[in-house]
Amino acid sequence: MRQALRTASFQLLPGLAILAGLFLLPLSYFFVVSFWQVRTFRLRPDATLEQYARVFTEYGSTLAWTLAIATLIATVTAAIAFAYAHYCRFRAGRFGDGLIFLSLVTLFGGYLAKIYMWKTILGGTGALNSALMALGLTSGPIPALLFSPFAVIVTLTHYCLPLAILPVYGALRGLDDTAIEAARDLGASGPRIFRDLILAQARGGLTAAFALTLVITAADYVTPLMVGGPSSNMIGLFIQSQFGNRLNSPLGSAMAFVTIACCGLIVLTLSLTLRALTRPRT
Amino acid sequence: MPTLYEKIKRAGLLREEGGMVRLRTFGPSLTRRQFGALAAGAAGAAALGAGRAQGGEVKFMGWQGYEEAFAANGFAASKDITIAPTYQADNGQAMTAIANGGVGSMDIVTPDTGYTRVMAELDMLEPLDISRIPNWDGLDPYFKSIDNIVMDGKPYAVPYAWTIIPLMYTPATIPEAPTSWMDVMKPEYKGKVGLTNDMISMVANFTIAVTGKKQATIISKAELAEVFAFMTELKKTQARTVAASYGELTDLLASGEVWIAQGWVPVQLWAKEKGADVRWTIPKEGAFCPIDCMAMVKGSPNMDDTYTLLDAAISPEGQAHAANINATGVTNAAAVAMLSEEVLEIQPHDDIAAFYEKATGGQPLPLWPLEADGDLATLDDVLDAWDRFMAA
Amino acid sequence: MAPLVELVGVGKGYGSATAVHPLSLRIGEGEFVSILGPSGCGKTTLLRMIGGFVTPDEGSILIDGRDVTRKPPEKRATNMVFQGYGLFPHMTVAQNVAYGLRIARVARTERARRVAEALDLIRLADLGDRAVSALSGGQRQRVALARALVMRPRVLLLDEPLSALDLKLRLAMQEEFRRIHAQVGGTFIFVTHDQAEAMSLASRICVMEAGRIVQDGTPEDIYRRPASRFVAGFIGEANLFEGVGSDERVRLSCGTVIPGAGAEGPIVCVVRPEAVTLAADPAALPDQCDARLFATVEDVVFLGPEVRTTLRTDSGAQALALSRTAGPLRPGDRVTMGWATADQQVIAA
């Protein structure tokens, strides 16, 4: 028994080492640093909450804006991802896997390419405005399409969509068709089956899709900078600036950890809500 | 670790041609300021690695492309000097690297004149022995007498490159060159004004515009607040966007999204390549014209080679070679004749002293004070205000 | 009395393939009907049409006199036990069983009572709180049954419910089904490809072949009087002797003529192996064995309750005899097969 345990822990060792090396160590380092200070370009160990106080006093509204727009994007993305994955799983028949693969192929374009693509589409002389004007729907280009929060939402939703589709599709693929037929047989209507069976079992995948999008979005700063216009900047820009330009890793770390914690709370809220909504009863 | 620049170059997205570095897929050029916004992560990681010393290798930490001066006519190679470059996204990075183990291991940094003074005061730089830099004599007289380079009679850096951060406009929509920075507030330009994510340039120019002080970094906290109030209103009421890079600004001007903007002279060249007419002008209030230097880090382990390279950096050949690549102005008078038409078009070299007199009142800008000095706005005040401005 | 389930000219095709040819079927209240056939014969399609999961191309389906042809499953007084069970994996046993009652808005106390009753019926009263993933195959099968039964359906449809179980469990479950049918009454329609299962459970068997019901009768009927060579071969074991019938006599292909009424022209004479008596000396055969045939013993297997003797007739046909005792026969022995013509069935080939 002990021997087996030892063998098992040896087998786990490489995995744990990778986990610790890649994630835990850097994260713990920055967590410790978030209680330090910077004086004359040097890190000074300390045990102060000053950085955390500054996050809320100086970057509170930016944080709130970031979480609000990230939550919106994550909600929209998860909803579209769910609809797409649902279609692929239940309606597309044997083309389902192919459609999922297609959505993943769009990831190859890369992040910057997608940003530039949307800049081209949404710009004053872009495809969308040209089409709207050609159709006579608008007399001139709509400036608010680009350099606005709208453009940020569109771009990030588009970027995150394939990543969000994957966990939802994974969860939906595992669903038993017979169980769905059984529910119908027991009198359940479409919406009822959706809630009691599909949503209840795809909850994890949906939460994962939401969480993935939320985290990517809340940490992003390039998209708002490139397509968001003058007033869409998100907390990531200021975290980046603390590390990259202002060399204040304590404040940058504190900002990052507060953002992570807030994202965690949002995901937890969603997860608990979904659980309450789909909880099986006798 | 390869920098982002190297990765992009290797991926075939970049080509160097006609002296200009171009980014093939997105944006016309790749410069230090573009990378200031996007490559900070990569550069930050690189900064951590700057402390490792290796014998015989000159450790260079500075703006991307500045090491080109050493490559003119294969100079460094001919002297058997290897250069290990690390690129920065911000001058503060070099300071952090020096403060954290860089003394005694790093050799060359590229602060602007403002940072040169700060670094010298923090004892991060070696004072230079002019006799070991023969090309110093060839410098345009203006550059020999910069307050923030020569301190207590001792030079702490060689002035290496200069450039202009002007007001830019598109003649197609604004036929007459604007005469004042305040023109950006004109109602007819609502939604057509471009700003940039280049903090020092933005704050310096709009301080010049709002306070009328050409020494725009020596201002009171109240004046700073006034400047930022103006910038914030400008952003909220007039601006189309805050461009992430000068490459993006070029696109905005070329596509007509923006008509008037705080810019950088190479934008005019890049726009021309896109077939767009974009012009620069120095408004009556003046404009920010930074001078970047090369300096020797305190305790440089390769002092002889470093002197050789600093001299090469301001040699006529080195200057012209690098300036034609980076589209910057030269400090060595003999290099002017070797500049390309394009560079001369955006960087007039006929009377540099007179030019600076008009643009900055003579001397280049010092850095905002690092420590509170009476009521003066500090660098931290500016950075905090900048974050609030960007978040607004 | 009007039938509970009535199918009138119901047919279904998939593309160019016909799954079920138009057929009519009447099933009365309380019947335990088995639809029996090999895979691909259309039996599951037929059941799914009754359940509402498949819409027929033609014909109509009436339940309790009402036309439900176009009604979805959730609107029918039928409930189904699925081949793969289709349990809800994220719910406990009790939650699974209660699901339909919750949908039907049965009051909480009533619901609890009926769930307990159903769990009791399937003898899983103690496992209500267990996750279905923690159940054995047989237990899952019972939960699926309880989940349908708790709805007190007018018609319970069972789609090969035992096919995933091993033989021992299958036999035990057959017992359970009989008990439950006896206990709750109601009409059961049970699809299976296992003739022994059909025989042991149903009071009526519909044998299907290639989309058609080829015989519909009691198990005994079907066993003793198969309507076709297919039915004869599919239900139990049978000796099938080909020949030609005329004038109340049958000339088998080996030349032997035996008594046998029923058909003129090419026929198949069906003789169940247990009806066959073997004797080395024809004179030793009992008198009632009025049909006789010469054959050679190929193999003798002692199975305990019976002895299984494989033979080859002189015309080269394979034959089989089951008897209580082995006798002195050895492979290679010449024997006479004898049976009473009353036990044979002559079918037109």
PDB file of C-alpha atoms in Angstrom, chain A residues 40-43 54 58-59 62 112 116 119 123-125 143-144 146-147 221-222 225-226 228-231 233 237-238 240-242 244-247, chain B residues 26 36-38 40 89-90 92-93 95-96 99-100 122 197 235-236 239-242 244 248 251-252 255 257 370-371 380 383-384 387 390-392:
ATOM      1  CA  THR A  40      14.029  54.972  -5.998  1.00  0.00           C
ATOM      2  CA  PHE A  41      13.753  52.159  -8.517  1.00  0.00           C
ATOM      3  CA  ARG A  42      14.339  49.413  -5.951  1.00  0.00           C
ATOM      4  CA  LEU A  43      11.889  46.889  -4.539  1.00  0.00           C
ATOM      5  CA  ARG A  54      -4.455  52.427  -4.005  1.00  0.00           C
ATOM      6  CA  GLU A  58      -7.091  55.311  -7.702  1.00  0.00           C
ATOM      7  CA  TYR A  59      -8.204  52.568 -10.037  1.00  0.00           C
ATOM      8  CA  THR A  62     -11.439  51.596 -14.007  1.00  0.00           C
ATOM      9  CA  LEU A 112      -3.632  41.115 -33.646  1.00  0.00           C
ATOM     10  CA  TYR A 116      -6.970  44.688 -37.478  1.00  0.00           C
ATOM     11  CA  LYS A 119     -10.709  47.835 -37.514  1.00  0.00           C
ATOM     12  CA  GLY A 123     -13.899  51.828 -39.809  1.00  0.00           C
ATOM     13  CA  GLY A 124     -15.435  54.890 -41.470  1.00  0.00           C
ATOM     14  CA  THR A 125     -14.572  53.522 -44.917  1.00  0.00           C
ATOM     15  CA  PRO A 143     -18.371  56.777 -36.251  1.00  0.00           C
ATOM     16  CA  ALA A 144     -19.489  54.909 -33.125  1.00  0.00           C
ATOM     17  CA  LEU A 146     -15.143  51.891 -34.319  1.00  0.00           C
ATOM     18  CA  PHE A 147     -13.208  53.435 -31.442  1.00  0.00           C
ATOM     19  CA  TYR A 221      -5.445  45.978 -22.768  1.00  0.00           C
ATOM     20  CA  VAL A 222      -4.436  45.876 -26.406  1.00  0.00           C
ATOM     21  CA  LEU A 225      -6.254  50.599 -26.870  1.00  0.00           C
ATOM     22  CA  MET A 226      -6.563  49.672 -30.544  1.00  0.00           C
ATOM     23  CA  GLY A 228     -11.828  51.193 -28.018  1.00  0.00           C
ATOM     24  CA  GLY A 229     -11.415  54.863 -28.729  1.00  0.00           C
ATOM     25  CA  PRO A 230     -10.647  57.477 -26.152  1.00  0.00           C
ATOM     26  CA  SER A 231     -12.671  56.151 -23.233  1.00  0.00           C
ATOM     27  CA  ASN A 233      -9.347  51.632 -21.453  1.00  0.00           C
ATOM     28  CA  LEU A 237      -3.498  48.765 -19.546  1.00  0.00           C
ATOM     29  CA  PHE A 238      -2.677  50.160 -16.136  1.00  0.00           C
ATOM     30  CA  GLN A 240       0.857  46.622 -17.847  1.00  0.00           C
ATOM     31  CA  SER A 241       1.983  50.180 -17.310  1.00  0.00           C
ATOM     32  CA  GLN A 242       2.835  49.502 -13.663  1.00  0.00           C
ATOM     33  CA  GLY A 244       6.322  47.879 -18.013  1.00  0.00           C
ATOM     34  CA  ASN A 245       6.664  51.624 -17.666  1.00  0.00           C
ATOM     35  CA  ARG A 246       6.349  52.593 -14.047  1.00  0.00           C
ATOM     36  CA  LEU A 247       8.303  49.620 -12.728  1.00  0.00           C
TER      37      LEU A 247
ATOM     38  CA  PHE B  26       0.052  45.827 -40.011  1.00  0.00           C
ATOM     39  CA  GLY B  36       6.571  51.202 -26.164  1.00  0.00           C
ATOM     40  CA  ALA B  37       2.951  50.250 -26.042  1.00  0.00           C
ATOM     41  CA  LEU B  38       2.987  46.695 -27.287  1.00  0.00           C
ATOM     42  CA  ALA B  40       6.584  46.102 -22.865  1.00  0.00           C
ATOM     43  CA  ALA B  89      10.178  49.977 -23.633  1.00  0.00           C
ATOM     44  CA  ASP B  90      10.906  52.816 -21.280  1.00  0.00           C
ATOM     45  CA  GLY B  92      12.868  53.604 -16.437  1.00  0.00           C
ATOM     46  CA  GLN B  93      13.652  50.037 -17.378  1.00  0.00           C
ATOM     47  CA  MET B  95      17.321  52.551 -14.518  1.00  0.00           C
ATOM     48  CA  THR B  96      15.730  49.545 -12.858  1.00  0.00           C
ATOM     49  CA  ALA B  99      19.719  49.686  -9.811  1.00  0.00           C
ATOM     50  CA  ASN B 100      19.295  45.937  -9.586  1.00  0.00           C
ATOM     51  CA  LEU B 122      21.797  58.769  -8.958  1.00  0.00           C
ATOM     52  CA  ASN B 197      -0.404  56.700 -25.993  1.00  0.00           C
ATOM     53  CA  LYS B 235     -10.095  63.434 -25.240  1.00  0.00           C
ATOM     54  CA  LYS B 236     -13.728  63.399 -24.281  1.00  0.00           C
ATOM     55  CA  ALA B 239     -10.663  62.916 -29.924  1.00  0.00           C
ATOM     56  CA  ARG B 240     -11.419  60.044 -32.291  1.00  0.00           C
ATOM     57  CA  THR B 241      -9.107  57.789 -30.339  1.00  0.00           C
ATOM     58  CA  VAL B 242      -5.832  57.519 -28.473  1.00  0.00           C
ATOM     59  CA  ALA B 244      -1.681  52.816 -29.518  1.00  0.00           C
ATOM     60  CA  GLU B 248      -1.623  53.266 -35.984  1.00  0.00           C
ATOM     61  CA  ASP B 251      -3.263  54.616 -40.556  1.00  0.00           C
ATOM     62  CA  LEU B 252      -5.767  56.925 -38.891  1.00  0.00           C
ATOM     63  CA  SER B 255      -7.671  56.763 -43.854  1.00  0.00           C
ATOM     64  CA  GLU B 257     -10.415  58.932 -39.496  1.00  0.00           C
ATOM     65  CA  LEU B 370      11.700  62.515  -9.251  1.00  0.00           C
ATOM     66  CA  GLU B 371      11.385  63.800  -5.685  1.00  0.00           C
ATOM     67  CA  ASP B 380       4.990  60.256 -10.235  1.00  0.00           C
ATOM     68  CA  LEU B 383       2.277  59.181 -14.256  1.00  0.00           C
ATOM     69  CA  ASP B 384      -0.671  59.095 -11.854  1.00  0.00           C
ATOM     70  CA  ASP B 387      -3.387  56.867 -15.707  1.00  0.00           C
ATOM     71  CA  MET B 390      -6.308  57.188 -19.871  1.00  0.00           C
ATOM     72  CA  ALA B 391      -9.015  55.782 -17.626  1.00  0.00           C
ATOM     73  CA  ALA B 392     -11.286  58.793 -18.026  1.00  0.00           C
TER      74      ALA B 392
END
